[in-house]
Tab-separated table of C-alpha atoms in Angstrom:
chain	number	residue	atom	x	y	z
A	122	MET	CA	124.746	103.978	79.096
A	123	THR	CA	123.253	103.085	82.482
A	124	THR	CA	119.474	102.805	82.828
A	125	ILE	CA	117.914	103.307	86.246
A	126	ALA	CA	114.742	101.341	86.920
A	127	THR	CA	112.331	103.635	88.771
A	128	GLY	CA	109.191	101.468	88.803
A	129	PRO	CA	109.770	99.436	91.977
A	130	ALA	CA	111.123	102.436	93.874
A	131	THR	CA	108.126	104.538	92.861
A	132	GLY	CA	105.763	101.755	93.886
A	133	THR	CA	107.413	101.426	97.274
A	134	ALA	CA	107.194	105.184	97.795
A	135	SER	CA	103.468	105.222	96.965
A	136	ARG	CA	102.786	102.350	99.333
A	137	ALA	CA	104.718	104.024	102.155
A	138	ALA	CA	102.977	107.338	101.445
A	139	GLY	CA	99.527	105.777	101.759
A	140	TYR	CA	100.392	104.233	105.105
A	141	THR	CA	102.033	107.455	106.279
A	142	HIS	CA	98.877	109.404	105.472
A	143	ALA	CA	96.775	107.114	107.653
A	144	ALA	CA	99.310	106.972	110.493
A	145	ALA	CA	99.701	110.763	110.603
A	146	TRP	CA	95.955	111.248	110.850
A	147	ILE	CA	95.608	108.701	113.641
A	148	LEU	CA	98.514	110.171	115.603
A	149	GLY	CA	97.227	113.712	115.055
A	150	LEU	CA	93.739	112.914	116.297
A	151	THR	CA	95.178	111.077	119.281
A	152	ALA	CA	97.521	113.942	120.170
A	153	ALA	CA	94.711	116.466	120.549
A	154	TRP	CA	91.640	114.352	121.235
A	155	GLY	CA	89.061	116.570	122.954
A	156	ALA	CA	91.493	119.483	123.169
A	157	THR	CA	90.773	121.325	119.930
A	158	PRO	CA	87.641	123.301	118.958
A	159	GLU	CA	84.902	121.991	116.708
A	160	VAL	CA	82.604	123.415	114.060
A	161	GLY	CA	79.820	125.317	115.790
A	162	ASP	CA	81.929	126.511	118.718
A	163	THR	CA	81.811	130.217	119.527
A	164	HIS	CA	84.832	132.375	118.750
A	165	ALA	CA	85.468	132.716	122.482
A	166	ARG	CA	85.494	128.955	122.981
A	167	ILE	CA	87.797	128.490	119.985
A	168	ALA	CA	90.294	131.038	121.308
A	169	ILE	CA	90.236	129.511	124.794
A	170	ALA	CA	90.843	125.999	123.424
A	171	TYR	CA	93.838	127.150	121.401
A	172	ALA	CA	95.242	129.330	124.182
A	173	ASP	CA	94.916	126.584	126.818
A	174	ARG	CA	96.423	123.756	124.733
A	175	PRO	CA	98.596	125.279	121.994
A	176	LEU	CA	101.115	122.416	121.866
A	177	GLN	CA	98.409	119.817	121.308
A	178	ALA	CA	96.746	121.948	118.645
A	179	ILE	CA	100.044	122.553	116.844
A	180	ALA	CA	100.983	118.858	117.018
A	181	GLN	CA	97.663	117.907	115.487
A	182	ALA	CA	97.972	120.522	112.743
A	183	LEU	CA	101.504	119.433	111.835
A	184	LEU	CA	100.500	115.784	111.638
A	185	VAL	CA	97.067	116.071	110.006
A	186	HIS	CA	97.691	119.022	107.685
A	187	GLY	CA	101.429	118.601	107.291
A	188	VAL	CA	102.734	115.032	107.391
A	189	ALA	CA	99.480	113.525	106.089
A	190	ALA	CA	99.466	116.065	103.258
A	191	VAL	CA	102.971	115.038	102.235
A	192	GLY	CA	101.771	111.425	102.078
A	193	LEU	CA	98.733	112.442	100.018
A	194	ALA	CA	100.902	114.450	97.626
A	195	ALA	CA	103.165	111.440	97.149
A	196	VAL	CA	100.175	109.209	96.355
A	197	GLY	CA	98.994	111.843	93.875
A	198	SER	CA	102.433	111.834	92.293
A	199	GLY	CA	102.278	108.034	92.065
A	200	LEU	CA	98.942	108.295	90.265
A	201	LEU	CA	100.390	110.795	87.795
A	202	GLY	CA	103.292	108.437	87.150
A	203	TRP	CA	100.940	105.517	86.569
A	204	ALA	CA	98.862	107.701	84.237
A	205	ARG	CA	101.949	108.544	82.181
A	206	ARG	CA	102.818	104.878	81.826
A	207	THR	CA	99.301	103.705	80.983
A	208	GLY	CA	97.789	106.711	79.217
A	209	VAL	CA	94.616	106.547	81.365
A	210	ALA	CA	93.209	110.083	81.456
A	211	ALA	CA	91.077	109.459	84.539
A	212	ALA	CA	94.181	108.458	86.479
A	213	ARG	CA	95.856	111.718	85.466
A	214	PHE	CA	92.841	113.675	86.717
A	215	ALA	CA	92.895	111.679	89.957
A	216	GLY	CA	96.563	112.468	90.419
A	217	TRP	CA	96.015	116.195	89.994
A	218	THR	CA	93.030	116.255	92.357
A	219	GLY	CA	95.081	114.399	94.967
A	220	THR	CA	97.854	116.948	94.555
A	221	ALA	CA	95.319	119.785	94.870
A	222	ALA	CA	93.915	118.266	98.070
A	223	ALA	CA	97.423	118.098	99.528
A	224	ALA	CA	98.016	121.764	98.615
A	225	LEU	CA	94.771	122.757	100.345
A	226	ALA	CA	95.893	120.859	103.451
A	227	PHE	CA	99.079	122.946	103.518
A	228	VAL	CA	96.915	126.098	103.358
A	229	GLN	CA	95.003	124.768	106.357
A	230	LEU	CA	98.275	124.168	108.188
A	231	VAL	CA	99.433	127.767	107.701
A	232	LEU	CA	96.079	129.225	108.756
A	233	GLU	CA	95.859	126.986	111.802
A	234	LEU	CA	99.387	127.789	112.977
A	235	ILE	CA	98.588	131.493	112.712
A	236	ALA	CA	95.336	130.979	114.627
A	237	VAL	CA	96.979	129.030	117.443
A	238	SER	CA	99.986	131.307	117.809
A	239	GLY	CA	97.788	134.394	118.051
A	240	ALA	CA	94.994	132.959	120.186
A	241	ASP	CA	93.799	135.521	122.735
A	242	PRO	CA	90.650	134.770	124.766
A	243	ALA	CA	90.296	138.491	125.449
A	244	SER	CA	89.992	139.204	121.713
A	245	PRO	CA	88.763	135.999	120.056
A	246	GLY	CA	87.416	137.352	116.780
A	247	ARG	CA	90.551	136.880	114.667
A	248	THR	CA	91.237	133.390	115.994
A	249	GLY	CA	87.625	132.338	115.476
A	250	ALA	CA	87.595	133.678	111.924
A	251	LEU	CA	90.824	131.837	111.094
A	252	PHE	CA	89.444	128.600	112.556
A	253	GLU	CA	86.322	128.945	110.422
A	254	ALA	CA	88.479	129.617	107.357
A	255	VAL	CA	90.374	126.376	108.056
A	256	GLN	CA	87.083	124.463	108.161
A	257	ARG	CA	85.833	126.016	104.913
A	258	VAL	CA	89.100	125.137	103.183
A	259	ASP	CA	88.600	121.630	104.578
A	260	GLY	CA	85.260	121.517	102.782
A	261	VAL	CA	86.891	122.400	99.461
A	262	LYS	CA	89.609	119.820	100.145
A	263	MET	CA	86.945	117.175	100.714
A	264	PHE	CA	85.458	117.903	97.292
A	265	ALA	CA	88.916	117.391	95.796
A	266	LEU	CA	89.232	114.093	97.653
A	267	ALA	CA	85.805	113.014	96.401
A	268	ALA	CA	86.950	113.766	92.852
A	269	LEU	CA	90.163	111.829	93.504
A	270	ALA	CA	88.245	108.775	94.700
A	271	ALA	CA	85.728	108.840	91.851
A	272	ALA	CA	88.385	109.383	89.177
A	273	ALA	CA	90.607	106.608	90.521
A	274	CYS	CA	87.639	104.226	90.498
A	275	VAL	CA	86.856	105.185	86.885
A	276	ALA	CA	90.526	104.744	85.987
A	277	SER	CA	90.449	101.284	87.493
A	278	ARG	CA	87.849	100.198	84.951
A	279	HIS	CA	90.340	100.864	82.180
A	280	GLY	CA	93.615	99.981	83.839
A	281	THR	CA	92.778	97.456	86.581
A	282	LEU	CA	94.300	99.704	89.225
A	283	LEU	CA	91.987	98.822	92.109
A	284	ARG	CA	90.569	95.545	93.362
A	285	ARG	CA	86.801	95.244	93.648
A	286	TRP	CA	86.608	96.042	97.375
A	287	GLU	CA	88.928	99.001	96.889
A	288	ALA	CA	86.711	100.393	94.130
A	289	VAL	CA	83.565	99.899	96.233
A	290	THR	CA	85.248	101.670	99.145
A	291	GLY	CA	86.332	104.463	96.810
A	292	TRP	CA	82.789	105.095	95.595
A	293	ALA	CA	81.503	105.052	99.187
A	294	LEU	CA	84.208	107.557	100.104
A	295	ALA	CA	83.290	109.838	97.198
A	296	ALA	CA	79.653	109.953	98.331
A	297	THR	CA	80.228	110.411	102.058
A	298	ILE	CA	83.082	112.902	101.822
A	299	THR	CA	81.025	115.062	99.443
A	300	ALA	CA	78.377	115.340	102.155
A	301	SER	CA	81.069	116.101	104.719
A	302	GLY	CA	82.534	118.729	102.397
A	303	ILE	CA	79.206	120.531	102.138
A	304	GLY	CA	78.966	120.529	105.932
A	305	TYR	CA	82.429	121.982	106.464
A	306	LEU	CA	82.134	124.519	103.652
A	307	LEU	CA	78.868	125.838	105.094
A	308	LEU	CA	79.901	125.251	108.743
A	309	SER	CA	76.772	123.134	109.093
A	310	THR	CA	76.645	121.135	112.320
A	311	ALA	CA	73.962	118.957	110.700
A	312	LEU	CA	76.358	117.610	108.039
A	313	THR	CA	79.829	117.771	109.606
A	314	PRO	CA	79.195	114.559	111.617
A	315	MET	CA	79.375	112.725	108.271
A	316	ALA	CA	83.129	112.984	108.793
A	317	PHE	CA	82.820	110.167	111.329
A	318	ILE	CA	82.011	107.957	108.335
A	319	SER	CA	84.074	109.575	105.584
A	320	LEU	CA	87.321	109.936	107.550
A	321	PRO	CA	87.793	106.209	108.329
A	322	LEU	CA	86.937	105.435	104.709
A	323	LEU	CA	89.496	108.024	103.577
A	324	LEU	CA	92.300	106.603	105.716
A	325	VAL	CA	91.623	103.026	104.624
A	326	TRP	CA	91.212	103.952	100.970
A	327	ILE	CA	94.281	106.184	100.592
A	328	ALA	CA	96.370	103.430	102.203
A	329	ALA	CA	94.813	100.902	99.821
A	330	LEU	CA	95.408	103.209	96.849
A	331	GLY	CA	99.071	103.585	97.772
A	332	ALA	CA	99.359	99.811	98.074
A	333	ALA	CA	97.617	99.371	94.700
A	334	LEU	CA	100.088	101.723	93.045
A	335	GLY	CA	102.841	99.678	94.643
A	336	ARG	CA	101.496	96.562	92.924
A	337	ARG	CA	101.437	98.138	89.475
A	338	PRO	CA	104.480	98.405	87.189
């Protein structure tokens, strides 16, 4: 009987997924920098932004809510695999919350593609409502990511998953992205700027988490 060793391959996949998540976000933000609407914009302004630059908006959506979500799902799968091997319940919870966050990103992708494809400055209500729905889903996704970060840090106490700086970064991410999540869920322009702190932490930490899973048998 032939036995296939899946550990190294799974570790490599998790590492690549973490880096892919960060790269997709950076490319997506670069592709549509200053071209897409923001929380607080009027429905008319949202529709105009999408109608004037649909290709940039679609490219950003595909990268940030598509490719990055695939990377996040793969990291979540890596966490679930590590949880099965180690029996650490917190790691299992982290894996499922990562998977849930990826699923929410796919929901955002669908809503955003519908919003962009139907953008009409003469009748902006539908596009504006869809954009706001995307932001509210983003808020829920941020709560899932906060739970992912906190659970992975707790799991590390029992299974030495993360190094000290990775755990510290994870706790900082959990705190800041919770504040961001509240802002996006409520469409609060007072709290959404927290994303300028939580997003860099997220990209660094997911990449580090993927690399950590790659180090573990």
